[in-house]
């Protein structure tokens, strides 16, 4: 998605520059490009937001239910360990902040994996829970109750922290690019519908 966001950004910047061309055949082509860029950006963002908003139920996936039994809300991440492909061994997903006595459900693709980790943070950087889980039967859904503060492996939790920090950094960069694209989209739209 990052490449598509960058293409949208470049096309919207070019559209903003082409708004100076008003007359003749070149002006008509510039206006056509500007309209196409705005329509393309709006359609891609609409598709992306709808895809992010719907429930992420995946075919042939493992349902993981994480229940917080601790007295404080924790921010949970699940890390899927890919055993077959060494180039992309870990896949990080943010489950979200879970209040005491509440739960969240996440769906994991376990085609290339038979293990996942759960990390719980109190605040932004304070890792207070880490557990490692194997999946002997991929047809049976998992339910994890977090009942105490535990770190099952210092070495693996350090790897998980680095992966989560990298995932959060990438999400922050994506947020900046999307914000810039929305600003450019708004400017292009205003210039397109503005009348003298």
CSV table of C-alpha atoms in Angstrom, one decimal:
chain,number,residue,atom,x,y,z
A,1,UNK,CA,0.0,0.0,0.0
A,2,UNK,CA,2.9,2.3,0.6
A,3,UNK,CA,3.9,2.4,-3.1
A,4,UNK,CA,0.3,3.3,-4.1
A,5,UNK,CA,0.2,6.1,-1.5
A,6,UNK,CA,3.4,7.5,-2.9
A,7,UNK,CA,2.0,7.3,-6.5
A,8,UNK,CA,-1.2,9.1,-5.3
A,9,UNK,CA,1.0,11.8,-3.6
A,10,UNK,CA,3.0,12.4,-6.8
A,11,UNK,CA,0.0,12.6,-9.0
A,12,UNK,CA,-1.7,15.0,-6.6
A,13,UNK,CA,1.5,17.2,-6.5
A,14,UNK,CA,1.6,17.2,-10.4
A,15,UNK,CA,-2.2,18.0,-10.4
A,16,UNK,CA,-1.5,21.0,-8.2
A,17,UNK,CA,1.2,22.2,-10.6
A,18,UNK,CA,-1.0,21.6,-13.6
A,19,UNK,CA,-3.7,23.8,-12.2
A,20,UNK,CA,-1.7,26.8,-13.6
A,21,UNK,CA,-2.3,25.6,-17.1
A,22,UNK,CA,-5.6,27.0,-18.2
A,23,UNK,CA,-5.8,27.5,-21.9
A,24,UNK,CA,-5.6,25.5,-25.1
A,25,UNK,CA,-5.1,21.8,-25.7
A,26,UNK,CA,-2.5,21.6,-22.9
A,27,UNK,CA,-4.9,23.2,-20.4
A,28,UNK,CA,-7.6,20.6,-21.3
A,29,UNK,CA,-5.2,17.7,-20.9
A,30,UNK,CA,-4.0,19.1,-17.6
A,31,UNK,CA,-7.6,19.4,-16.3
A,32,UNK,CA,-8.3,15.9,-17.5
A,33,UNK,CA,-5.2,14.6,-15.6
A,34,UNK,CA,-6.3,16.6,-12.5
A,35,UNK,CA,-9.8,15.1,-12.5
A,36,UNK,CA,-8.4,11.6,-13.1
A,37,UNK,CA,-5.9,12.0,-10.2
A,38,UNK,CA,-8.6,13.2,-7.8
A,39,UNK,CA,-11.0,10.4,-8.8
A,40,UNK,CA,-8.2,7.8,-8.5
A,41,UNK,CA,-7.2,9.1,-5.0
A,42,UNK,CA,-10.8,9.2,-3.7
A,43,UNK,CA,-11.5,5.7,-5.0
A,44,UNK,CA,-8.3,4.1,-3.6
A,45,UNK,CA,-8.8,5.8,-0.2
A,46,UNK,CA,-12.5,4.8,-0.1
A,47,UNK,CA,-11.6,1.2,-0.8
A,48,UNK,CA,-8.8,1.2,1.7
A,49,UNK,CA,-10.9,2.6,4.5
A,50,UNK,CA,-13.8,0.2,3.8
A,51,UNK,CA,-11.3,-2.7,3.8
A,52,UNK,CA,-9.8,-1.5,7.2
A,53,UNK,CA,-13.3,-1.0,8.7
A,54,UNK,CA,-14.8,-4.4,8.1
A,55,UNK,CA,-14.2,-7.3,10.3
A,56,UNK,CA,-11.0,-9.1,9.3
A,57,UNK,CA,-12.4,-12.6,9.1
A,58,UNK,CA,-10.1,-14.6,6.8
A,59,UNK,CA,-10.9,-17.9,5.2
A,60,UNK,CA,-9.0,-20.9,6.8
A,61,UNK,CA,-7.8,-18.7,9.6
A,62,UNK,CA,-7.3,-19.3,13.3
A,63,UNK,CA,-9.5,-17.4,15.6
A,64,UNK,CA,-7.6,-16.0,18.6
A,65,UNK,CA,-9.5,-14.6,21.6
A,66,UNK,CA,-7.4,-12.6,24.1
A,67,UNK,CA,-9.1,-12.0,27.5
A,68,UNK,CA,-7.7,-9.4,29.9
A,69,UNK,CA,-8.1,-10.6,33.5
A,70,UNK,CA,-5.6,-8.1,34.9
A,71,UNK,CA,-6.8,-5.0,36.9
A,72,UNK,CA,-5.4,-2.6,34.3
A,73,UNK,CA,-6.0,-2.1,30.6
A,74,UNK,CA,-3.2,-3.4,28.4
A,75,UNK,CA,-2.3,-2.7,24.8
A,76,UNK,CA,-1.9,-6.1,23.1
A,77,UNK,CA,0.0,-7.1,20.0
A,78,UNK,CA,0.1,-10.6,18.4
A,79,UNK,CA,3.1,-11.6,16.4
A,80,UNK,CA,2.7,-14.5,14.0
A,81,UNK,CA,6.0,-16.4,13.5
A,82,UNK,CA,6.5,-17.5,9.9
A,83,UNK,CA,8.5,-20.8,9.9
A,84,UNK,CA,8.7,-21.4,6.2
A,85,UNK,CA,10.0,-18.1,4.8
A,86,UNK,CA,13.2,-16.9,6.5
A,87,UNK,CA,13.0,-13.5,4.8
A,88,UNK,CA,9.7,-12.5,6.5
A,89,UNK,CA,9.7,-14.5,9.7
A,90,UNK,CA,7.4,-12.2,11.8
A,91,UNK,CA,4.0,-10.6,11.1
A,92,UNK,CA,2.9,-8.0,13.7
A,93,UNK,CA,-0.8,-7.1,14.4
A,94,UNK,CA,-2.1,-4.6,16.9
A,95,UNK,CA,-5.1,-6.2,18.7
A,96,UNK,CA,-5.8,-3.0,20.6
A,97,UNK,CA,-6.2,-1.8,24.2
A,98,UNK,CA,-8.2,-4.3,26.2
A,99,UNK,CA,-9.9,-3.2,29.5
A,100,UNK,CA,-10.1,-5.6,32.5
A,101,UNK,CA,-12.6,-8.4,32.0
A,102,UNK,CA,-13.0,-7.6,28.3
A,103,UNK,CA,-11.7,-9.5,25.2
A,104,UNK,CA,-10.7,-9.0,21.6
A,105,UNK,CA,-10.7,-11.4,18.7
A,106,UNK,CA,-8.1,-11.5,16.0
A,107,UNK,CA,-7.9,-13.8,13.0
A,108,UNK,CA,-4.5,-15.3,12.1
A,109,UNK,CA,-3.3,-16.9,8.9
A,110,UNK,CA,-1.4,-20.0,10.1
A,111,UNK,CA,-0.6,-21.5,6.7
A,112,UNK,CA,3.1,-21.0,7.1
A,113,UNK,CA,3.2,-20.9,10.8
A,114,UNK,CA,2.6,-23.0,13.9
A,115,UNK,CA,3.5,-20.4,16.6
A,116,UNK,CA,2.5,-17.0,17.7
A,117,UNK,CA,3.5,-14.6,20.5
A,118,UNK,CA,1.3,-12.2,22.5
A,119,UNK,CA,2.8,-9.0,23.9
A,120,UNK,CA,1.0,-6.7,26.3
A,121,UNK,CA,2.1,-3.1,27.1
A,122,UNK,CA,1.2,-0.9,30.0
A,123,UNK,CA,1.7,2.5,28.5
A,124,UNK,CA,3.7,3.0,25.3
A,125,UNK,CA,7.0,1.2,26.1
A,126,UNK,CA,6.5,-0.8,29.3
A,127,UNK,CA,6.2,-4.5,28.2
A,128,UNK,CA,4.5,-6.3,31.1
A,129,UNK,CA,3.2,-9.4,29.4
A,130,UNK,CA,4.8,-11.7,26.9
A,131,UNK,CA,3.8,-15.3,26.1
A,132,UNK,CA,4.7,-17.8,23.4
A,133,UNK,CA,2.1,-20.2,22.1
A,134,UNK,CA,2.4,-23.2,19.7
A,135,UNK,CA,-0.6,-24.3,17.6
A,136,UNK,CA,-0.7,-28.1,17.3
A,137,UNK,CA,-4.1,-28.1,15.7
A,138,UNK,CA,-4.8,-25.3,13.3
A,139,UNK,CA,-8.5,-26.2,13.1
A,140,UNK,CA,-9.2,-25.4,16.7
A,141,UNK,CA,-9.6,-21.8,17.8
A,142,UNK,CA,-7.5,-20.4,20.6
A,143,UNK,CA,-8.5,-18.6,23.8
A,144,UNK,CA,-5.8,-16.9,26.0
A,145,UNK,CA,-6.6,-15.5,29.4
A,146,UNK,CA,-4.0,-13.0,30.6
A,147,UNK,CA,-4.2,-13.5,34.4
A,148,UNK,CA,-0.7,-12.3,35.6
A,149,UNK,CA,2.2,-10.2,34.5
A,150,UNK,CA,4.7,-12.6,33.0
A,151,UNK,CA,7.6,-12.6,30.5
A,152,UNK,CA,8.2,-16.1,29.3
A,153,UNK,CA,11.4,-15.3,27.4
A,154,UNK,CA,13.6,-12.2,27.6
A,155,UNK,CA,15.3,-13.0,24.3
A,156,UNK,CA,12.0,-13.4,22.4
A,157,UNK,CA,10.4,-10.4,24.1
A,158,UNK,CA,13.3,-8.2,23.0
A,159,UNK,CA,12.8,-9.4,19.4
A,160,UNK,CA,9.0,-8.7,19.8
A,161,UNK,CA,9.7,-5.2,21.1
A,162,UNK,CA,11.9,-4.4,18.1
A,163,UNK,CA,9.2,-5.8,15.7
A,164,UNK,CA,6.4,-3.8,17.4
A,165,UNK,CA,8.5,-0.6,17.4
A,166,UNK,CA,9.2,-1.1,13.7
A,167,UNK,CA,5.5,-1.7,13.0
A,168,UNK,CA,4.5,1.4,14.9
A,169,UNK,CA,7.1,3.5,13.1
A,170,UNK,CA,5.9,2.2,9.7
A,171,UNK,CA,2.3,3.0,10.7
A,172,UNK,CA,3.3,6.5,11.8
A,173,UNK,CA,5.0,7.1,8.4
A,174,UNK,CA,2.0,5.8,6.6
A,175,UNK,CA,-0.2,8.2,8.7
A,176,UNK,CA,2.0,11.2,7.7
A,177,UNK,CA,1.8,10.2,4.0
A,178,UNK,CA,-1.9,9.7,4.1
A,179,UNK,CA,-2.4,13.1,5.9
A,180,UNK,CA,-0.3,14.9,3.2
A,181,UNK,CA,-2.3,13.1,0.5
A,182,UNK,CA,-5.6,14.3,2.1
A,183,UNK,CA,-4.3,17.8,2.2
A,184,UNK,CA,-3.3,17.7,-1.4
A,185,UNK,CA,-6.6,16.1,-2.3
A,186,UNK,CA,-8.5,18.8,-0.6
A,187,UNK,CA,-6.5,21.5,-2.4
A,188,UNK,CA,-7.0,19.9,-5.8
A,189,UNK,CA,-10.7,19.4,-5.2
A,190,UNK,CA,-11.1,23.1,-4.2
A,191,UNK,CA,-9.2,24.3,-7.3
A,192,UNK,CA,-11.2,22.0,-9.6
A,193,UNK,CA,-14.6,23.2,-8.4
A,194,UNK,CA,-13.7,26.9,-7.8
A,195,UNK,CA,-15.2,29.4,-10.1
A,196,UNK,CA,-13.8,32.8,-11.0
